[in-house]
């Protein structure tokens, strides 16, 4: 940290990913689930990016899940974002929309 410390309040994230917590192997099938609280989110987009530069957007099924075969070794990145109409105040500033983005990664050997 450089300079004075700044403390920010937080807006809790209600959306999160669930996926395997292990190093995958090339040709494995990865399953990623998108949840809001403990409820699956259907028909939402998840972007999967490979270490080779390839990317693809998937739509979640009724259980909030996507499946994809991982075909390159390295670090994969997954992303999801959404915007909601929500009013509030954050750090003494008013807002009417709430954009939240999720990013996570996993390894393939």
Tab-separated table of C-alpha atoms in Angstrom:
chain	number	residue	atom	x	y	z
A	1	UNK	CA	0.000	0.000	0.000
A	2	UNK	CA	1.197	3.500	-0.812
A	3	UNK	CA	-0.196	6.529	1.011
A	4	UNK	CA	-3.073	6.614	3.439
A	5	UNK	CA	-5.272	3.612	4.049
A	6	UNK	CA	-8.816	3.885	2.686
A	7	UNK	CA	-11.642	1.787	4.057
A	8	UNK	CA	-14.550	0.936	1.741
A	9	UNK	CA	-17.865	-0.568	2.675
A	10	UNK	CA	-18.842	-3.660	0.726
A	11	UNK	CA	-21.884	-4.719	-1.239
A	12	UNK	CA	-22.308	-8.460	-0.720
A	13	UNK	CA	-22.245	-10.632	-3.836
A	14	UNK	CA	-25.240	-12.929	-3.986
A	15	UNK	CA	-24.112	-14.729	-7.156
A	16	UNK	CA	-21.274	-17.263	-7.242
A	17	UNK	CA	-19.730	-20.169	-9.181
A	18	UNK	CA	-19.453	-23.759	-8.015
A	19	UNK	CA	-16.917	-25.976	-9.787
A	20	UNK	CA	-14.382	-28.681	-9.016
A	21	UNK	CA	-11.545	-27.748	-6.706
A	22	UNK	CA	-8.898	-29.887	-8.370
A	23	UNK	CA	-6.427	-29.657	-11.204
A	24	UNK	CA	-8.072	-31.053	-14.333
A	25	UNK	CA	-6.415	-32.979	-17.163
A	26	UNK	CA	-6.597	-32.260	-20.881
A	27	UNK	CA	-9.795	-33.813	-22.321
A	28	UNK	CA	-11.579	-33.674	-18.927
A	29	UNK	CA	-15.121	-32.338	-18.806
A	30	UNK	CA	-15.500	-29.371	-16.452
A	31	UNK	CA	-18.888	-28.608	-14.929
A	32	UNK	CA	-19.553	-25.075	-13.679
A	33	UNK	CA	-22.696	-24.079	-11.809
A	34	UNK	CA	-23.990	-20.536	-11.349
A	35	UNK	CA	-25.957	-19.879	-8.161
A	36	UNK	CA	-27.765	-16.923	-6.625
A	37	UNK	CA	-27.687	-17.702	-2.937
A	38	UNK	CA	-28.325	-21.445	-3.016
A	39	UNK	CA	-30.576	-21.332	-6.107
A	40	UNK	CA	-29.370	-22.309	-9.604
A	41	UNK	CA	-29.610	-19.578	-12.242
A	42	UNK	CA	-30.952	-20.875	-15.564
A	43	UNK	CA	-30.466	-19.328	-18.999
A	44	UNK	CA	-27.545	-17.053	-18.050
A	45	UNK	CA	-24.259	-16.617	-19.916
A	46	UNK	CA	-20.904	-17.866	-18.666
A	47	UNK	CA	-17.791	-17.016	-20.663
A	48	UNK	CA	-15.021	-19.633	-20.691
A	49	UNK	CA	-11.558	-18.533	-21.857
A	50	UNK	CA	-8.654	-20.890	-22.486
A	51	UNK	CA	-4.917	-20.208	-22.181
A	52	UNK	CA	-4.620	-20.494	-25.985
A	53	UNK	CA	-6.844	-17.430	-26.508
A	54	UNK	CA	-9.948	-19.429	-27.460
A	55	UNK	CA	-13.184	-18.381	-25.745
A	56	UNK	CA	-16.808	-19.430	-25.857
A	57	UNK	CA	-20.000	-18.193	-24.213
A	58	UNK	CA	-22.269	-20.898	-22.790
A	59	UNK	CA	-25.875	-20.661	-21.530
A	60	UNK	CA	-26.682	-22.334	-18.220
A	61	UNK	CA	-29.265	-25.127	-18.152
A	62	UNK	CA	-32.192	-25.441	-15.691
A	63	UNK	CA	-29.767	-26.451	-12.940
A	64	UNK	CA	-27.616	-23.381	-13.628
A	65	UNK	CA	-24.856	-25.566	-15.095
A	66	UNK	CA	-22.617	-25.655	-18.141
A	67	UNK	CA	-20.213	-28.387	-19.226
A	68	UNK	CA	-17.164	-27.977	-21.433
A	69	UNK	CA	-14.251	-30.148	-22.476
A	70	UNK	CA	-10.882	-28.610	-21.647
A	71	UNK	CA	-8.439	-29.324	-24.471
A	72	UNK	CA	-5.401	-27.139	-23.684
A	73	UNK	CA	-3.199	-27.200	-20.597
A	74	UNK	CA	-2.894	-24.040	-18.510
A	75	UNK	CA	-5.108	-21.578	-16.673
A	76	UNK	CA	-8.723	-21.192	-17.784
A	77	UNK	CA	-10.806	-18.167	-16.762
A	78	UNK	CA	-14.582	-18.108	-16.292
A	79	UNK	CA	-16.673	-14.934	-16.143
A	80	UNK	CA	-20.280	-13.910	-15.580
A	81	UNK	CA	-21.821	-10.484	-15.078
A	82	UNK	CA	-25.283	-9.089	-14.504
A	83	UNK	CA	-27.007	-5.753	-13.910
A	84	UNK	CA	-29.976	-5.232	-11.617
A	85	UNK	CA	-32.210	-2.280	-10.832
A	86	UNK	CA	-31.260	-1.557	-7.254
A	87	UNK	CA	-31.139	1.710	-5.355
A	88	UNK	CA	-28.860	2.435	-2.490
A	89	UNK	CA	-25.897	4.356	-1.224
A	90	UNK	CA	-22.260	3.312	-1.315
A	91	UNK	CA	-19.545	5.497	0.219
A	92	UNK	CA	-22.036	8.366	0.528
A	93	UNK	CA	-22.980	8.218	-3.180
A	94	UNK	CA	-26.396	7.171	-4.488
A	95	UNK	CA	-26.875	4.527	-7.169
A	96	UNK	CA	-29.862	3.079	-9.075
A	97	UNK	CA	-28.196	0.137	-10.862
A	98	UNK	CA	-25.985	-2.596	-9.486
A	99	UNK	CA	-23.506	-4.287	-11.852
A	100	UNK	CA	-21.742	-7.338	-10.484
A	101	UNK	CA	-19.121	-9.411	-12.212
A	102	UNK	CA	-17.666	-12.767	-11.255
A	103	UNK	CA	-14.291	-14.055	-12.369
A	104	UNK	CA	-12.643	-17.318	-11.368
A	105	UNK	CA	-9.960	-19.598	-12.767
A	106	UNK	CA	-8.918	-23.234	-12.731
A	107	UNK	CA	-5.895	-25.220	-13.881
A	108	UNK	CA	-5.575	-27.921	-16.529
A	109	UNK	CA	-2.394	-30.063	-16.690
